[in-house]
């Protein structure tokens, strides 16, 4: 995946200031690579590669050359050098990164094929499996992009790195750049460019940007400065500085400065974590009460995580991690909070189109979730990050949903990272359509047989409720509709809203889906906005129904991440049907001792129950039953020679509905048992 300049500054600890400079000292390519002087290292390693005859050494040097290009955001040559390295020694890591570069260069079909080839040798790599899915999704998003116009802001951008824009007053924009006008004369060995500074450009009455100029001599220094944010009245500024003199640390830290009569105060470090942590990309909310940051500290979820600090009377409180719905094993960067409380951020750990993608998350009951990819054309195979929004002219509010700026190093720009402007248009719609169906099985009343199709559920009741921003039903918004002969309903919807559509029928599991008109404008014409399909499952009491795709590691009973995804579907079903009690069953194949298989299956069934209870299901609604090898679905009993596929048929997890009339009974006061000793002692 691609690495933007600011990712470069935050990926690892910077070397001391002097070691980051290009020197005339004679070094090997490997030494320069270790010092993260990738621009110089790539040239020297290529020379060494051409002189080398040993294939294994050539493969290693080709891999290091590819790494130099990848870490410098040069994904096209990185792709070629990873391919060369893999061709020399079949190293799986080179093949995986080759596939990553294919994806970053938007060669999605080829990337998917390469990831699939990699999985043949590394079948348990869940990340690679997710990448195959991501490649398929990216192709769909490219074929059907969002209605958004994206343009390069050429007046601001340069051949260097230009990124991290922030609006400054009514007409200004402050951004980060390592262009020729940056302070100092030294060259940063990682990028081959100067150290970065903050720059300011202003717009005239026609919206044209002026030629950028250095923002402040007080803020800019001989080190890397960037990613600034300002208080609403522009009197306070938080920014990031990476690097220092030789007497202090060389990590990225958040600094604070305030406006004086004519300039800015001497910047001071904001104490957030200890000195050996990289902290960056501050974002101050409009009310000044919260400060969001990106940091790579111990105890997080992976690389760089997003944190929030709350303002107190004593200053900033302790940083709070935004949690696993936002943060991943990858990097989360460039937080941005809109006036209505939505979080936008960049991530290479969420499912995306290539490198860093921009995502949106919502806060519900003090927890962040509902993470959504902004898709194409905001996102691409390149790194896309640092989004911000600007106010819409009132005369355009009926045709524009949102507008603002973001950063990308996609092909066709003026330099490395460029700043882009976007306008997201509203789509005119009025109707929401939903249809309800049930599964048709090859063998009637056998839910474990093959599904042959769907049958419409004519006349079923469908309940529609409008949702507020917290996902709760708006009072008095509920309406009950009767499905037509095709199991379909249609209803008029308000713009910029979300709706919960629920279907229920006796002897079926209730189910709901969400429809959205956000970004749509209601008009008088019958124009379709969104469509939803709800497939109801029939309740088969005391029948074991297979839960597909739940696998366990050999000789283990713990829930694997891929199994958790299937169980989350069961979790939703149980939450939407609180009166249902179920038995979770587990079955093994006939290999192994009978008693051992019985114990193992019981442990596996119990682990599923424990997972459901941990996620909020009442334990009284659940029971675990291990069947061992006592109920094979084929002839593969003890001593029978079978294929691996036949054994796999018998290794399964099931659920069985025991009752659909479960009610939580409350304990009345006169039923409470009191300890006689406590009663004698009194209160």
PDB file of N, CA and C in Angstrom, residues 288-338:
ATOM      1  N   UNK A 288     -14.185  23.569  21.161  1.00  0.00           N
ATOM      2  CA  UNK A 288     -12.928  23.579  21.898  1.00  0.00           C
ATOM      3  C   UNK A 288     -12.861  22.610  23.061  1.00  0.00           C
ATOM      4  N   UNK A 289     -13.834  21.701  23.167  1.00  0.00           N
ATOM      5  CA  UNK A 289     -13.894  20.812  24.326  1.00  0.00           C
ATOM      6  C   UNK A 289     -13.207  19.470  24.112  1.00  0.00           C
ATOM      7  N   UNK A 290     -12.951  19.099  22.857  1.00  0.00           N
ATOM      8  CA  UNK A 290     -12.325  17.809  22.575  1.00  0.00           C
ATOM      9  C   UNK A 290     -11.157  17.990  21.611  1.00  0.00           C
ATOM     10  N   UNK A 291     -10.095  17.245  21.863  1.00  0.00           N
ATOM     11  CA  UNK A 291      -8.921  17.236  20.996  1.00  0.00           C
ATOM     12  C   UNK A 291      -8.676  15.795  20.553  1.00  0.00           C
ATOM     13  N   UNK A 292      -8.779  15.553  19.250  1.00  0.00           N
ATOM     14  CA  UNK A 292      -8.555  14.220  18.691  1.00  0.00           C
ATOM     15  C   UNK A 292      -7.129  14.138  18.150  1.00  0.00           C
ATOM     16  N   UNK A 293      -6.509  12.982  18.299  1.00  0.00           N
ATOM     17  CA  UNK A 293      -5.136  12.780  17.860  1.00  0.00           C
ATOM     18  C   UNK A 293      -4.979  11.387  17.265  1.00  0.00           C
ATOM     19  N   UNK A 294      -3.879  11.187  16.554  1.00  0.00           N
ATOM     20  CA  UNK A 294      -3.453   9.865  16.104  1.00  0.00           C
ATOM     21  C   UNK A 294      -2.139   9.559  16.802  1.00  0.00           C
ATOM     22  N   UNK A 295      -2.008   8.350  17.357  1.00  0.00           N
ATOM     23  CA  UNK A 295      -0.801   8.020  18.118  1.00  0.00           C
ATOM     24  C   UNK A 295      -0.508   6.532  18.031  1.00  0.00           C
ATOM     25  N   UNK A 296       0.791   6.192  18.005  1.00  0.00           N
ATOM     26  CA  UNK A 296       1.182   4.779  18.058  1.00  0.00           C
ATOM     27  C   UNK A 296       1.835   4.507  19.403  1.00  0.00           C
ATOM     28  N   UNK A 297       1.024   4.042  20.342  1.00  0.00           N
ATOM     29  CA  UNK A 297       1.483   3.778  21.706  1.00  0.00           C
ATOM     30  C   UNK A 297       1.149   2.337  22.080  1.00  0.00           C
ATOM     31  N   UNK A 298       1.851   1.823  23.056  1.00  0.00           N
ATOM     32  CA  UNK A 298       1.570   0.479  23.549  1.00  0.00           C
ATOM     33  C   UNK A 298       0.158   0.421  24.123  1.00  0.00           C
ATOM     34  N   UNK A 299      -0.493  -0.727  23.938  1.00  0.00           N
ATOM     35  CA  UNK A 299      -1.839  -0.898  24.465  1.00  0.00           C
ATOM     36  C   UNK A 299      -2.928  -0.561  23.477  1.00  0.00           C
ATOM     37  N   UNK A 300      -2.559  -0.170  22.253  1.00  0.00           N
ATOM     38  CA  UNK A 300      -3.554   0.122  21.234  1.00  0.00           C
ATOM     39  C   UNK A 300      -3.974  -1.140  20.500  1.00  0.00           C
ATOM     40  N   UNK A 301      -4.645  -0.943  19.362  1.00  0.00           N
ATOM     41  CA  UNK A 301      -5.167  -2.082  18.616  1.00  0.00           C
ATOM     42  C   UNK A 301      -4.244  -2.506  17.477  1.00  0.00           C
ATOM     43  N   UNK A 302      -3.225  -1.730  17.187  1.00  0.00           N
ATOM     44  CA  UNK A 302      -2.326  -2.108  16.107  1.00  0.00           C
ATOM     45  C   UNK A 302      -1.251  -1.074  15.904  1.00  0.00           C
ATOM     46  N   UNK A 303      -1.299  -0.364  14.767  1.00  0.00           N
ATOM     47  CA  UNK A 303      -0.316   0.672  14.478  1.00  0.00           C
ATOM     48  C   UNK A 303      -0.693   1.971  15.160  1.00  0.00           C
ATOM     49  N   UNK A 304      -1.086   2.943  14.361  1.00  0.00           N
ATOM     50  CA  UNK A 304      -1.543   4.222  14.914  1.00  0.00           C
ATOM     51  C   UNK A 304      -3.044   4.149  15.178  1.00  0.00           C
ATOM     52  N   UNK A 305      -3.457   4.528  16.369  1.00  0.00           N
ATOM     53  CA  UNK A 305      -4.863   4.546  16.770  1.00  0.00           C
ATOM     54  C   UNK A 305      -5.326   5.985  16.957  1.00  0.00           C
ATOM     55  N   UNK A 306      -6.636   6.182  16.915  1.00  0.00           N
ATOM     56  CA  UNK A 306      -7.224   7.490  17.196  1.00  0.00           C
ATOM     57  C   UNK A 306      -7.635   7.567  18.663  1.00  0.00           C
ATOM     58  N   UNK A 307      -7.358   8.711  19.272  1.00  0.00           N
ATOM     59  CA  UNK A 307      -7.677   8.972  20.675  1.00  0.00           C
ATOM     60  C   UNK A 307      -8.375  10.327  20.775  1.00  0.00           C
ATOM     61  N   UNK A 308      -9.082  10.538  21.894  1.00  0.00           N
ATOM     62  CA  UNK A 308      -9.703  11.829  22.166  1.00  0.00           C
ATOM     63  C   UNK A 308      -9.355  12.260  23.582  1.00  0.00           C
ATOM     64  N   UNK A 309      -9.080  13.555  23.746  1.00  0.00           N
ATOM     65  CA  UNK A 309      -8.840  14.156  25.048  1.00  0.00           C
ATOM     66  C   UNK A 309      -9.945  15.170  25.304  1.00  0.00           C
ATOM     67  N   UNK A 310     -10.440  15.233  26.529  1.00  0.00           N
ATOM     68  CA  UNK A 310     -11.509  16.163  26.895  1.00  0.00           C
ATOM     69  C   UNK A 310     -10.942  17.287  27.756  1.00  0.00           C
ATOM     70  N   UNK A 311     -11.391  18.513  27.473  1.00  0.00           N
ATOM     71  CA  UNK A 311     -10.902  19.680  28.207  1.00  0.00           C
ATOM     72  C   UNK A 311     -11.491  19.698  29.614  1.00  0.00           C
ATOM     73  N   UNK A 312     -10.631  19.914  30.604  1.00  0.00           N
ATOM     74  CA  UNK A 312     -11.055  20.040  31.997  1.00  0.00           C
ATOM     75  C   UNK A 312     -10.573  21.384  32.527  1.00  0.00           C
ATOM     76  N   UNK A 313     -10.903  21.672  33.779  1.00  0.00           N
ATOM     77  CA  UNK A 313     -10.444  22.919  34.384  1.00  0.00           C
ATOM     78  C   UNK A 313      -8.927  22.944  34.513  1.00  0.00           C
ATOM     79  N   UNK A 314      -8.310  21.769  34.649  1.00  0.00           N
ATOM     80  CA  UNK A 314      -6.855  21.694  34.799  1.00  0.00           C
ATOM     81  C   UNK A 314      -6.128  21.615  33.462  1.00  0.00           C
ATOM     82  N   UNK A 315      -6.857  21.446  32.374  1.00  0.00           N
ATOM     83  CA  UNK A 315      -6.238  21.289  31.054  1.00  0.00           C
ATOM     84  C   UNK A 315      -6.841  20.103  30.326  1.00  0.00           C
ATOM     85  N   UNK A 316      -6.034  19.424  29.541  1.00  0.00           N
ATOM     86  CA  UNK A 316      -6.524  18.270  28.799  1.00  0.00           C
ATOM     87  C   UNK A 316      -6.460  17.012  29.652  1.00  0.00           C
ATOM     88  N   UNK A 317      -7.557  16.216  29.617  1.00  0.00           N
ATOM     89  CA  UNK A 317      -7.615  14.980  30.378  1.00  0.00           C
ATOM     90  C   UNK A 317      -6.802  13.877  29.718  1.00  0.00           C
ATOM     91  N   UNK A 318      -6.932  12.678  30.235  1.00  0.00           N
ATOM     92  CA  UNK A 318      -6.193  11.530  29.703  1.00  0.00           C
ATOM     93  C   UNK A 318      -6.767  11.106  28.355  1.00  0.00           C
ATOM     94  N   UNK A 319      -5.917  10.654  27.431  1.00  0.00           N
ATOM     95  CA  UNK A 319      -6.404  10.226  26.117  1.00  0.00           C
ATOM     96  C   UNK A 319      -7.239   8.954  26.208  1.00  0.00           C
ATOM     97  N   UNK A 320      -8.360   8.933  25.491  1.00  0.00           N
ATOM     98  CA  UNK A 320      -9.260   7.782  25.458  1.00  0.00           C
ATOM     99  C   UNK A 320      -9.268   7.196  24.055  1.00  0.00           C
ATOM    100  N   UNK A 321      -8.956   5.909  23.943  1.00  0.00           N
ATOM    101  CA  UNK A 321      -8.950   5.223  22.659  1.00  0.00           C
ATOM    102  C   UNK A 321     -10.372   5.154  22.101  1.00  0.00           C
ATOM    103  N   UNK A 322     -10.542   5.412  20.798  1.00  0.00           N
ATOM    104  CA  UNK A 322     -11.876   5.419  20.200  1.00  0.00           C
ATOM    105  C   UNK A 322     -12.460   4.029  20.012  1.00  0.00           C
ATOM    106  N   UNK A 323     -11.699   2.976  20.284  1.00  0.00           N
ATOM    107  CA  UNK A 323     -12.278   1.636  20.309  1.00  0.00           C
ATOM    108  C   UNK A 323     -12.069   0.840  19.037  1.00  0.00           C
ATOM    109  N   UNK A 324     -12.415  -0.461  19.079  1.00  0.00           N
ATOM    110  CA  UNK A 324     -12.103  -1.387  17.984  1.00  0.00           C
ATOM    111  C   UNK A 324     -12.973  -1.237  16.752  1.00  0.00           C
ATOM    112  N   UNK A 325     -14.093  -0.524  16.832  1.00  0.00           N
ATOM    113  CA  UNK A 325     -14.887  -0.311  15.630  1.00  0.00           C
ATOM    114  C   UNK A 325     -14.191   0.648  14.671  1.00  0.00           C
ATOM    115  N   UNK A 326     -13.417   1.573  15.239  1.00  0.00           N
ATOM    116  CA  UNK A 326     -12.665   2.542  14.442  1.00  0.00           C
ATOM    117  C   UNK A 326     -11.232   2.072  14.248  1.00  0.00           C
ATOM    118  N   UNK A 327     -10.550   1.772  15.334  1.00  0.00           N
ATOM    119  CA  UNK A 327      -9.138   1.401  15.276  1.00  0.00           C
ATOM    120  C   UNK A 327      -8.958  -0.070  14.914  1.00  0.00           C
ATOM    121  N   UNK A 328      -7.901  -0.352  14.170  1.00  0.00           N
ATOM    122  CA  UNK A 328      -7.649  -1.699  13.660  1.00  0.00           C
ATOM    123  C   UNK A 328      -6.188  -2.074  13.902  1.00  0.00           C
ATOM    124  N   UNK A 329      -5.793  -3.215  13.365  1.00  0.00           N
ATOM    125  CA  UNK A 329      -4.387  -3.611  13.441  1.00  0.00           C
ATOM    126  C   UNK A 329      -3.520  -2.767  12.516  1.00  0.00           C
ATOM    127  N   UNK A 330      -4.143  -1.998  11.624  1.00  0.00           N
ATOM    128  CA  UNK A 330      -3.411  -1.101  10.739  1.00  0.00           C
ATOM    129  C   UNK A 330      -3.236   0.273  11.357  1.00  0.00           C
ATOM    130  N   UNK A 331      -3.246   1.307  10.507  1.00  0.00           N
ATOM    131  CA  UNK A 331      -3.060   2.689  10.948  1.00  0.00           C
ATOM    132  C   UNK A 331      -4.333   3.489  10.725  1.00  0.00           C
ATOM    133  N   UNK A 332      -4.739   4.242  11.749  1.00  0.00           N
ATOM    134  CA  UNK A 332      -5.852   5.191  11.644  1.00  0.00           C
ATOM    135  C   UNK A 332      -5.286   6.593  11.855  1.00  0.00           C
ATOM    136  N   UNK A 333      -5.568   7.494  10.940  1.00  0.00           N
ATOM    137  CA  UNK A 333      -4.935   8.802  10.939  1.00  0.00           C
ATOM    138  C   UNK A 333      -5.926   9.895  10.556  1.00  0.00           C
ATOM    139  N   UNK A 334      -5.501  11.154  10.742  1.00  0.00           N
ATOM    140  CA  UNK A 334      -6.210  12.349  10.313  1.00  0.00           C
ATOM    141  C   UNK A 334      -7.687  12.373  10.731  1.00  0.00           C
ATOM    142  N   UNK A 335      -7.954  12.447  12.035  1.00  0.00           N
ATOM    143  CA  UNK A 335      -9.345  12.557  12.497  1.00  0.00           C
ATOM    144  C   UNK A 335      -9.935  13.921  12.162  1.00  0.00           C
ATOM    145  N   UNK A 336     -11.242  13.936  11.887  1.00  0.00           N
ATOM    146  CA  UNK A 336     -11.965  15.181  11.592  1.00  0.00           C
ATOM    147  C   UNK A 336     -13.394  15.008  12.083  1.00  0.00           C
ATOM    148  N   UNK A 337     -13.879  15.934  12.885  1.00  0.00           N
ATOM    149  CA  UNK A 337     -15.234  15.873  13.430  1.00  0.00           C
ATOM    150  C   UNK A 337     -16.072  16.982  12.806  1.00  0.00           C
ATOM    151  N   UNK A 338     -17.214  16.621  12.217  1.00  0.00           N
ATOM    152  CA  UNK A 338     -18.104  17.617  11.625  1.00  0.00           C
ATOM    153  C   UNK A 338     -18.925  18.301  12.717  1.00  0.00           C
TER     154      UNK A 338
END
